[in-house]
Amino acid sequence: MHRFLSKCVFSDIFLLIMRTFSMLLLAALMLVACSKKEASKVKAPTTVHTEVVGSGGGISSATYVGTIEEREATAVSFTSMGVVRRVLVSEGQAVSRGQLLAEVDDTQARSVLEAAKAQMAQAEDALQRYGQLHDAGSLPEVQWVEIQSKVAQAQASLAVAKKNLNDCRLTAPVSGIIGKKMVGAGETALPSQAVVTILDISSVKVRVSVPEAEIAAISEHSPSTINVEAAGISVAGGKIEKGVVADAMTHTYDLRILVANSNRQLLPGMVASVCFSGMQAGEAEMPTVPVTAVQRRADGQLFVWTVGSDSTAHRTPVTIGQTAGNRVVCTQGVTAGMHIVTEGYQKLSEGTKVAY
């Protein structure tokens, strides 16, 4: 009996220990779960990239890529149809006004000229013979007028025949260089079909495409510097011709800058680097930010994301000025020393904690 009671007491004590251990284990698990839940409530800061706003030294120039163009192009053609006998110039060759460029077969034109000369000789002979009769008063006035008319017609036919023969020779109407040769020897040239083009490059134009947001900052007399690496030349640009119709796809306007080219080193098609110096008064001393950092709210207000001293993100309204390349002047809203978010702003909202 004593042994049985001892066993019962031992079993009860064991069960009590196991229950106590289970309760302690459950409490520990609950404590760990609560700790994890509390830890999950503390959100990690959002990582962003920032840029510190400088104290000035904004955009003082803007650089674009341009293309050299001829000042004027003249298409030269024959006035009548004919088979080209020879072309005496090649592309890129310099020519002077009046220089022979090409010839067509003039066999038919010479035959027509000979016929016109014969007709003219016949008319002059008749005029001389009948003139004696007219002076003697034995020739009716009507017949004398008819003879004079035939002489005038012969003179006109002779002049046309001479011109047609001269038109078989194509000469340069202006000085310049040969741009393109469109017809070769043996081919049939049609009236008004260009045989060659003559490019006037005594001065050239540099064509530049400027975004519509930047066109207003460039005036007719804005100073510019043209660098042409292919020719090893750096020259000052002249008067600027501004286009008035924007490209529908790129929203850019074409500018053409006049450049002197007396030595003809600048050739059409060369690539040029165009730097416009100067800008609107005061903007050169204002800070700049990357264009991509400037955002627009639904109401149209422009803003940038800035990081405060407490490492939180804030929307800061800004007013922008001139742009050049990938930067834009901020005329209002940001000051030197501010941290501007340049990457990662898509993940931000007002008051977001950030790491940078």
Short mmCIF file of C-alpha atoms in Angstrom, two decimals:
data_model
loop_
_atom_site.label_atom_id
_atom_site.label_comp_id
_atom_site.label_asym_id
_atom_site.label_seq_id
_atom_site.Cartn_x
_atom_site.Cartn_y
_atom_site.Cartn_z
CA MET A 1 0.00 0.00 0.00
CA HIS A 2 2.79 2.37 0.84
CA ARG A 3 4.48 1.67 -2.44
CA PHE A 4 1.27 2.34 -4.38
CA LEU A 5 0.83 5.72 -2.67
CA SER A 6 4.41 6.67 -3.43
CA LYS A 7 3.90 5.91 -7.10
CA CYS A 8 0.74 8.06 -7.23
CA VAL A 9 2.47 10.98 -5.56
CA PHE A 10 5.37 10.73 -7.99
CA SER A 11 3.00 10.68 -10.99
CA ASP A 12 1.18 13.77 -9.76
CA ILE A 13 4.42 15.65 -9.26
CA PHE A 14 5.61 14.68 -12.76
CA LEU A 15 2.38 15.85 -14.36
CA LEU A 16 2.57 19.14 -12.46
CA ILE A 17 6.14 19.70 -13.67
CA MET A 18 5.17 18.95 -17.28
CA ARG A 19 2.21 21.32 -17.13
CA THR A 20 4.37 24.07 -15.68
CA PHE A 21 7.02 23.55 -18.36
CA SER A 22 4.37 23.62 -21.11
CA MET A 23 2.93 26.86 -19.77
CA LEU A 24 6.39 28.45 -19.57
CA LEU A 25 7.18 27.30 -23.12
CA LEU A 26 3.88 28.70 -24.42
CA ALA A 27 4.52 32.01 -22.69
CA ALA A 28 8.00 32.21 -24.18
CA LEU A 29 6.65 31.52 -27.67
CA MET A 30 3.97 34.17 -27.28
CA LEU A 31 6.60 36.66 -26.10
CA VAL A 32 8.79 35.95 -29.12
CA ALA A 33 5.80 36.30 -31.48
CA CYS A 34 4.85 39.64 -29.96
CA SER A 35 8.43 40.86 -30.26
CA LYS A 36 8.49 39.94 -33.94
CA LYS A 37 5.14 41.63 -34.49
CA GLU A 38 6.38 44.82 -32.85
CA ALA A 39 9.58 44.68 -34.88
CA SER A 40 7.60 44.29 -38.10
CA LYS A 41 5.73 47.50 -37.34
CA VAL A 42 9.02 49.49 -37.64
CA LYS A 43 9.42 49.97 -41.42
CA ALA A 44 12.91 50.14 -42.87
CA PRO A 45 13.77 53.53 -44.44
CA THR A 46 13.52 53.84 -48.25
CA THR A 47 16.88 54.04 -49.99
CA VAL A 48 17.27 56.96 -52.41
CA HIS A 49 20.03 58.85 -54.18
CA THR A 50 20.36 62.57 -53.54
CA GLU A 51 22.29 65.57 -54.80
CA VAL A 52 23.32 68.58 -52.75
CA VAL A 53 22.22 71.84 -54.35
CA GLY A 54 25.14 74.13 -55.14
CA SER A 55 25.37 77.81 -54.30
CA GLY A 56 25.05 79.05 -57.89
CA GLY A 57 27.04 78.74 -61.08
CA GLY A 58 24.00 77.69 -63.04
CA ILE A 59 23.78 77.18 -66.74
CA SER A 60 25.92 79.69 -68.58
CA SER A 61 25.92 77.94 -71.94
CA ALA A 62 24.07 75.28 -73.89
CA THR A 63 25.63 72.90 -76.41
CA TYR A 64 23.91 71.18 -79.33
CA VAL A 65 24.89 69.04 -82.30
CA GLY A 66 24.42 70.68 -85.69
CA THR A 67 25.00 69.98 -89.38
CA ILE A 68 26.73 72.20 -91.95
CA GLU A 69 24.52 73.25 -94.87
CA GLU A 70 25.26 75.24 -98.01
CA ARG A 71 24.14 78.84 -98.13
CA GLU A 72 22.28 78.20 -101.38
CA ALA A 73 21.91 75.32 -103.82
CA THR A 74 21.32 75.85 -107.55
CA ALA A 75 20.05 73.04 -109.79
CA VAL A 76 21.42 73.43 -113.33
CA SER A 77 19.62 71.85 -116.27
CA PHE A 78 19.32 71.97 -120.07
CA THR A 79 16.36 73.81 -121.58
CA SER A 80 15.64 71.14 -124.19
CA MET A 81 15.85 67.38 -124.52
CA GLY A 82 19.03 65.84 -125.84
CA VAL A 83 21.57 63.08 -125.41
CA VAL A 84 24.40 64.11 -123.11
CA ARG A 85 27.71 63.98 -124.95
CA ARG A 86 29.97 64.72 -121.99
CA VAL A 87 29.95 66.02 -118.43
CA LEU A 88 33.08 68.01 -117.64
CA VAL A 89 32.82 68.29 -113.83
CA SER A 90 32.78 65.92 -110.87
CA GLU A 91 31.26 66.09 -107.42
CA GLY A 92 33.15 68.35 -105.04
CA GLN A 93 34.86 70.28 -107.82
CA ALA A 94 35.00 74.06 -107.54
CA VAL A 95 33.53 75.89 -110.54
CA SER A 96 33.33 79.54 -111.59
CA ARG A 97 30.43 81.41 -113.11
CA GLY A 98 30.31 80.84 -116.90
CA GLN A 99 32.41 77.65 -116.77
CA LEU A 100 31.33 74.87 -119.15
CA LEU A 101 29.73 71.99 -117.22
CA ALA A 102 28.25 69.63 -119.84
CA GLU A 103 27.22 69.32 -123.50
CA VAL A 104 24.47 67.52 -125.38
CA ASP A 105 24.59 66.32 -128.99
CA ASP A 106 24.17 69.48 -131.12
CA THR A 107 23.82 67.84 -134.56
CA GLN A 108 20.16 68.75 -134.96
CA ALA A 109 20.68 72.25 -133.55
CA ARG A 110 23.48 72.93 -136.07
CA SER A 111 21.27 71.74 -138.94
CA VAL A 112 18.48 74.05 -137.83
CA LEU A 113 20.97 76.91 -137.59
CA GLU A 114 22.27 76.31 -141.11
CA ALA A 115 18.70 76.30 -142.42
CA ALA A 116 17.99 79.56 -140.60
CA LYS A 117 21.13 81.13 -142.08
CA ALA A 118 20.08 80.09 -145.58
CA GLN A 119 16.62 81.51 -145.05
CA MET A 120 18.15 84.75 -143.77
CA ALA A 121 20.45 85.02 -146.80
CA GLN A 122 17.52 84.45 -149.16
CA ALA A 123 15.45 87.11 -147.40
CA GLU A 124 18.27 89.65 -147.50
CA ASP A 125 18.85 89.00 -151.22
CA ALA A 126 15.18 89.53 -151.94
CA LEU A 127 15.20 92.70 -149.90
CA GLN A 128 18.13 94.06 -151.93
CA ARG A 129 16.67 93.18 -155.34
CA TYR A 130 13.17 94.39 -154.61
CA GLY A 131 14.57 97.46 -152.92
CA GLN A 132 15.78 98.76 -156.27
CA LEU A 133 12.32 98.31 -157.76
CA HIS A 134 10.75 100.02 -154.74
CA ASP A 135 13.11 102.96 -155.11
CA ALA A 136 12.19 103.22 -158.80
CA GLY A 137 8.50 103.31 -157.88
CA SER A 138 7.65 100.15 -159.82
CA LEU A 139 6.92 97.90 -156.78
CA PRO A 140 3.55 97.99 -155.02
CA GLU A 141 3.80 99.07 -151.36
CA VAL A 142 1.97 95.97 -150.16
CA GLN A 143 4.55 93.67 -151.74
CA TRP A 144 7.40 95.73 -150.28
CA VAL A 145 5.95 95.39 -146.76
CA GLU A 146 5.62 91.62 -147.26
CA ILE A 147 9.29 91.34 -148.21
CA GLN A 148 10.33 93.30 -145.12
CA SER A 149 8.21 91.00 -142.94
CA LYS A 150 9.95 87.91 -144.36
CA VAL A 151 13.31 89.45 -143.49
CA ALA A 152 12.16 90.07 -139.93
CA GLN A 153 10.91 86.47 -139.65
CA ALA A 154 14.21 85.14 -140.94
CA GLN A 155 16.10 87.23 -138.40
CA ALA A 156 13.93 85.86 -135.56
CA SER A 157 14.39 82.25 -136.75
CA LEU A 158 18.12 82.78 -136.95
CA ALA A 159 18.25 84.15 -133.38
CA VAL A 160 16.25 81.17 -132.05
CA ALA A 161 18.50 78.71 -133.89
CA LYS A 162 21.61 80.35 -132.44
CA LYS A 163 20.15 80.20 -128.93
CA ASN A 164 19.22 76.51 -129.33
CA LEU A 165 22.78 75.76 -130.38
CA ASN A 166 24.18 77.69 -127.42
CA ASP A 167 21.78 75.83 -125.10
CA CYS A 168 23.52 72.59 -126.05
CA ARG A 169 26.34 73.84 -123.83
CA LEU A 170 25.53 73.97 -120.10
CA THR A 171 27.47 76.64 -118.20
CA ALA A 172 27.57 77.51 -114.50
CA PRO A 173 25.21 80.37 -113.62
CA VAL A 174 26.99 80.93 -110.29
CA SER A 175 30.30 80.09 -108.66
CA GLY A 176 30.51 77.31 -106.08
CA ILE A 177 31.22 73.61 -105.78
CA ILE A 178 29.50 70.71 -107.51
CA GLY A 179 27.21 69.04 -105.02
CA LYS A 180 25.64 66.17 -106.97
CA LYS A 181 25.91 64.93 -110.55
CA MET A 182 22.59 63.41 -111.60
CA VAL A 183 23.15 62.75 -115.34
CA GLY A 184 26.10 61.12 -117.06
CA ALA A 185 27.39 60.89 -120.62
CA GLY A 186 25.12 58.91 -122.94
CA GLU A 187 21.97 59.57 -120.95
CA THR A 188 19.05 61.61 -122.24
CA ALA A 189 18.60 64.90 -120.47
CA LEU A 190 15.04 66.14 -120.21
CA PRO A 191 14.02 69.80 -120.02
CA SER A 192 14.32 71.12 -116.44
CA GLN A 193 15.93 67.86 -115.27
CA ALA A 194 18.87 68.77 -113.02
CA VAL A 195 22.20 67.66 -114.44
CA VAL A 196 24.29 68.94 -111.51
CA THR A 197 23.75 71.09 -108.43
CA ILE A 198 26.05 73.96 -107.56
CA LEU A 199 26.46 74.78 -103.88
CA ASP A 200 27.35 78.26 -102.72
CA ILE A 201 29.62 77.74 -99.70
CA SER A 202 31.27 81.17 -99.57
CA SER A 203 29.30 81.22 -96.33
CA VAL A 204 27.46 78.30 -94.78
CA LYS A 205 24.61 77.67 -92.37
CA VAL A 206 24.72 75.41 -89.33
CA ARG A 207 21.36 73.75 -88.74
CA VAL A 208 20.55 72.95 -85.10
CA SER A 209 17.42 71.38 -83.61
CA VAL A 210 16.48 73.04 -80.30
CA PRO A 211 13.76 71.76 -77.90
CA GLU A 212 10.69 73.97 -77.68
CA ALA A 213 11.35 74.63 -73.98
CA GLU A 214 14.73 76.21 -74.85
CA ILE A 215 13.93 78.09 -78.06
CA ALA A 216 12.78 81.26 -76.26
CA ALA A 217 16.20 81.72 -74.63
CA ILE A 218 17.93 82.04 -78.03
CA SER A 219 17.56 85.29 -79.94
CA GLU A 220 18.54 86.39 -83.44
CA HIS A 221 21.85 87.74 -82.14
CA SER A 222 22.67 85.20 -79.39
CA PRO A 223 26.45 84.62 -79.34
CA SER A 224 27.53 81.15 -80.41
CA THR A 225 30.70 79.17 -81.07
CA ILE A 226 30.87 76.57 -83.86
CA ASN A 227 33.37 73.71 -83.51
CA VAL A 228 33.84 71.44 -86.54
CA GLU A 229 36.15 68.57 -85.66
CA ALA A 230 36.37 67.24 -89.23
CA ALA A 231 37.85 70.54 -90.44
CA GLY A 232 39.69 71.37 -87.22
CA ILE A 233 37.95 74.74 -87.07
CA SER A 234 36.36 76.75 -84.27
CA VAL A 235 34.59 79.93 -85.38
CA ALA A 236 32.08 82.41 -84.04
CA GLY A 237 28.55 82.06 -85.33
CA GLY A 238 26.69 84.95 -86.93
CA LYS A 239 23.05 85.88 -87.35
CA ILE A 240 20.51 83.22 -86.36
CA GLU A 241 17.48 82.29 -88.46
CA LYS A 242 14.76 80.76 -86.25
CA GLY A 243 12.23 78.32 -87.63
CA VAL A 244 8.58 78.90 -86.76
CA VAL A 245 7.21 75.38 -87.23
CA ALA A 246 8.07 72.65 -84.72
CA ASP A 247 8.73 69.04 -85.62
CA ALA A 248 5.54 67.15 -84.74
CA MET A 249 7.44 64.12 -83.41
CA THR A 250 10.35 65.64 -81.50
CA HIS A 251 8.86 69.06 -80.60
CA THR A 252 12.04 70.81 -81.70
CA TYR A 253 12.62 73.91 -83.81
CA ASP A 254 15.33 74.27 -86.46
CA LEU A 255 17.80 77.14 -86.12
CA ARG A 256 20.25 78.11 -88.83
CA ILE A 257 23.39 80.02 -87.87
CA LEU A 258 25.27 81.91 -90.57
CA VAL A 259 29.02 81.25 -90.59
CA ALA A 260 31.68 82.84 -92.83
CA ASN A 261 33.56 80.31 -94.98
CA SER A 262 35.83 82.28 -97.31
CA ASN A 263 38.43 79.49 -97.47
CA ARG A 264 35.73 76.86 -98.17
CA GLN A 265 36.96 74.49 -95.47
CA LEU A 266 33.47 73.94 -94.08
CA LEU A 267 31.60 71.52 -96.33
CA PRO A 268 27.92 70.53 -96.37
CA GLY A 269 27.21 67.47 -94.23
CA MET A 270 29.96 68.05 -91.67
CA VAL A 271 28.92 67.62 -88.03
CA ALA A 272 29.36 70.66 -85.80
CA SER A 273 29.19 71.28 -82.06
CA VAL A 274 27.26 74.49 -81.39
CA CYS A 275 27.63 76.25 -78.05
CA PHE A 276 25.29 79.14 -77.23
CA SER A 277 26.85 81.31 -74.53
CA GLY A 278 24.90 83.68 -72.30
CA MET A 279 21.39 83.38 -70.91
CA GLN A 280 18.65 85.42 -69.34
CA ALA A 281 19.76 87.98 -66.77
CA GLY A 282 20.38 86.54 -63.32
CA GLU A 283 19.84 82.88 -64.18
CA ALA A 284 23.55 82.12 -64.44
CA GLU A 285 23.85 82.56 -60.66
CA MET A 286 20.86 80.39 -59.78
CA PRO A 287 21.09 76.71 -58.73
CA THR A 288 20.30 73.90 -61.11
CA VAL A 289 18.84 70.42 -60.65
CA PRO A 290 18.52 67.43 -62.96
CA VAL A 291 15.53 67.70 -65.28
CA THR A 292 14.35 64.24 -64.20
CA ALA A 293 14.16 65.35 -60.56
CA VAL A 294 11.40 67.87 -61.34
CA GLN A 295 7.93 66.33 -60.97
CA ARG A 296 4.46 67.69 -61.76
CA ARG A 297 1.41 67.36 -59.53
CA ALA A 298 -2.11 66.77 -60.84
CA ASP A 299 -2.85 70.50 -60.50
CA GLY A 300 0.19 71.36 -62.65
CA GLN A 301 2.43 72.52 -59.78
CA LEU A 302 6.08 71.58 -60.24
CA PHE A 303 8.00 70.16 -57.30
CA VAL A 304 11.10 68.24 -56.28
CA TRP A 305 11.57 65.77 -53.45
CA THR A 306 13.86 67.11 -50.75
CA VAL A 307 15.22 65.39 -47.65
CA GLY A 308 14.88 67.23 -44.34
CA SER A 309 17.22 67.15 -41.37
CA ASP A 310 15.09 64.37 -39.85
CA SER A 311 15.74 62.16 -42.92
CA THR A 312 12.15 62.44 -44.17
CA ALA A 313 11.06 63.23 -47.73
CA HIS A 314 9.06 66.38 -48.52
CA ARG A 315 7.47 67.79 -51.66
CA THR A 316 9.05 71.18 -52.33
CA PRO A 317 7.32 73.39 -54.94
CA VAL A 318 9.74 74.95 -57.46
CA THR A 319 9.74 77.40 -60.35
CA ILE A 320 12.07 76.55 -63.21
CA GLY A 321 13.89 78.64 -65.81
CA GLN A 322 16.12 77.77 -68.73
CA THR A 323 17.13 74.20 -69.47
CA ALA A 324 20.31 72.96 -71.08
CA GLY A 325 21.09 69.32 -71.64
CA ASN A 326 19.86 67.35 -68.64
CA ARG A 327 19.74 70.23 -66.13
CA VAL A 328 17.30 73.03 -65.44
CA VAL A 329 17.60 76.29 -63.51
CA CYS A 330 15.46 76.58 -60.37
CA THR A 331 14.50 80.23 -59.97
CA GLN A 332 12.46 79.56 -56.80
CA GLY A 333 11.99 76.77 -54.29
CA VAL A 334 15.45 75.37 -53.63
CA THR A 335 18.52 76.88 -52.01
CA ALA A 336 22.13 75.90 -51.57
CA GLY A 337 22.73 72.95 -49.26
CA MET A 338 19.36 71.26 -49.77
CA HIS A 339 19.34 67.53 -50.57
CA ILE A 340 17.41 66.82 -53.78
CA VAL A 341 16.27 63.25 -54.48
CA THR A 342 17.54 62.27 -57.94
CA GLU A 343 16.79 58.52 -57.93
CA GLY A 344 14.16 56.49 -56.12
CA TYR A 345 11.57 59.30 -55.86
CA GLN A 346 8.93 57.00 -57.39
CA LYS A 347 8.71 55.18 -54.01
CA LEU A 348 8.25 58.30 -51.91
CA SER A 349 5.28 59.93 -50.27
CA GLU A 350 5.16 62.92 -47.95
CA GLY A 351 7.01 62.13 -44.70
CA THR A 352 8.65 58.91 -45.88
CA LYS A 353 11.78 58.00 -43.96
CA VAL A 354 14.73 57.72 -46.34
CA ALA A 355 18.29 56.52 -46.30
CA TYR A 356 20.78 58.25 -48.63
#
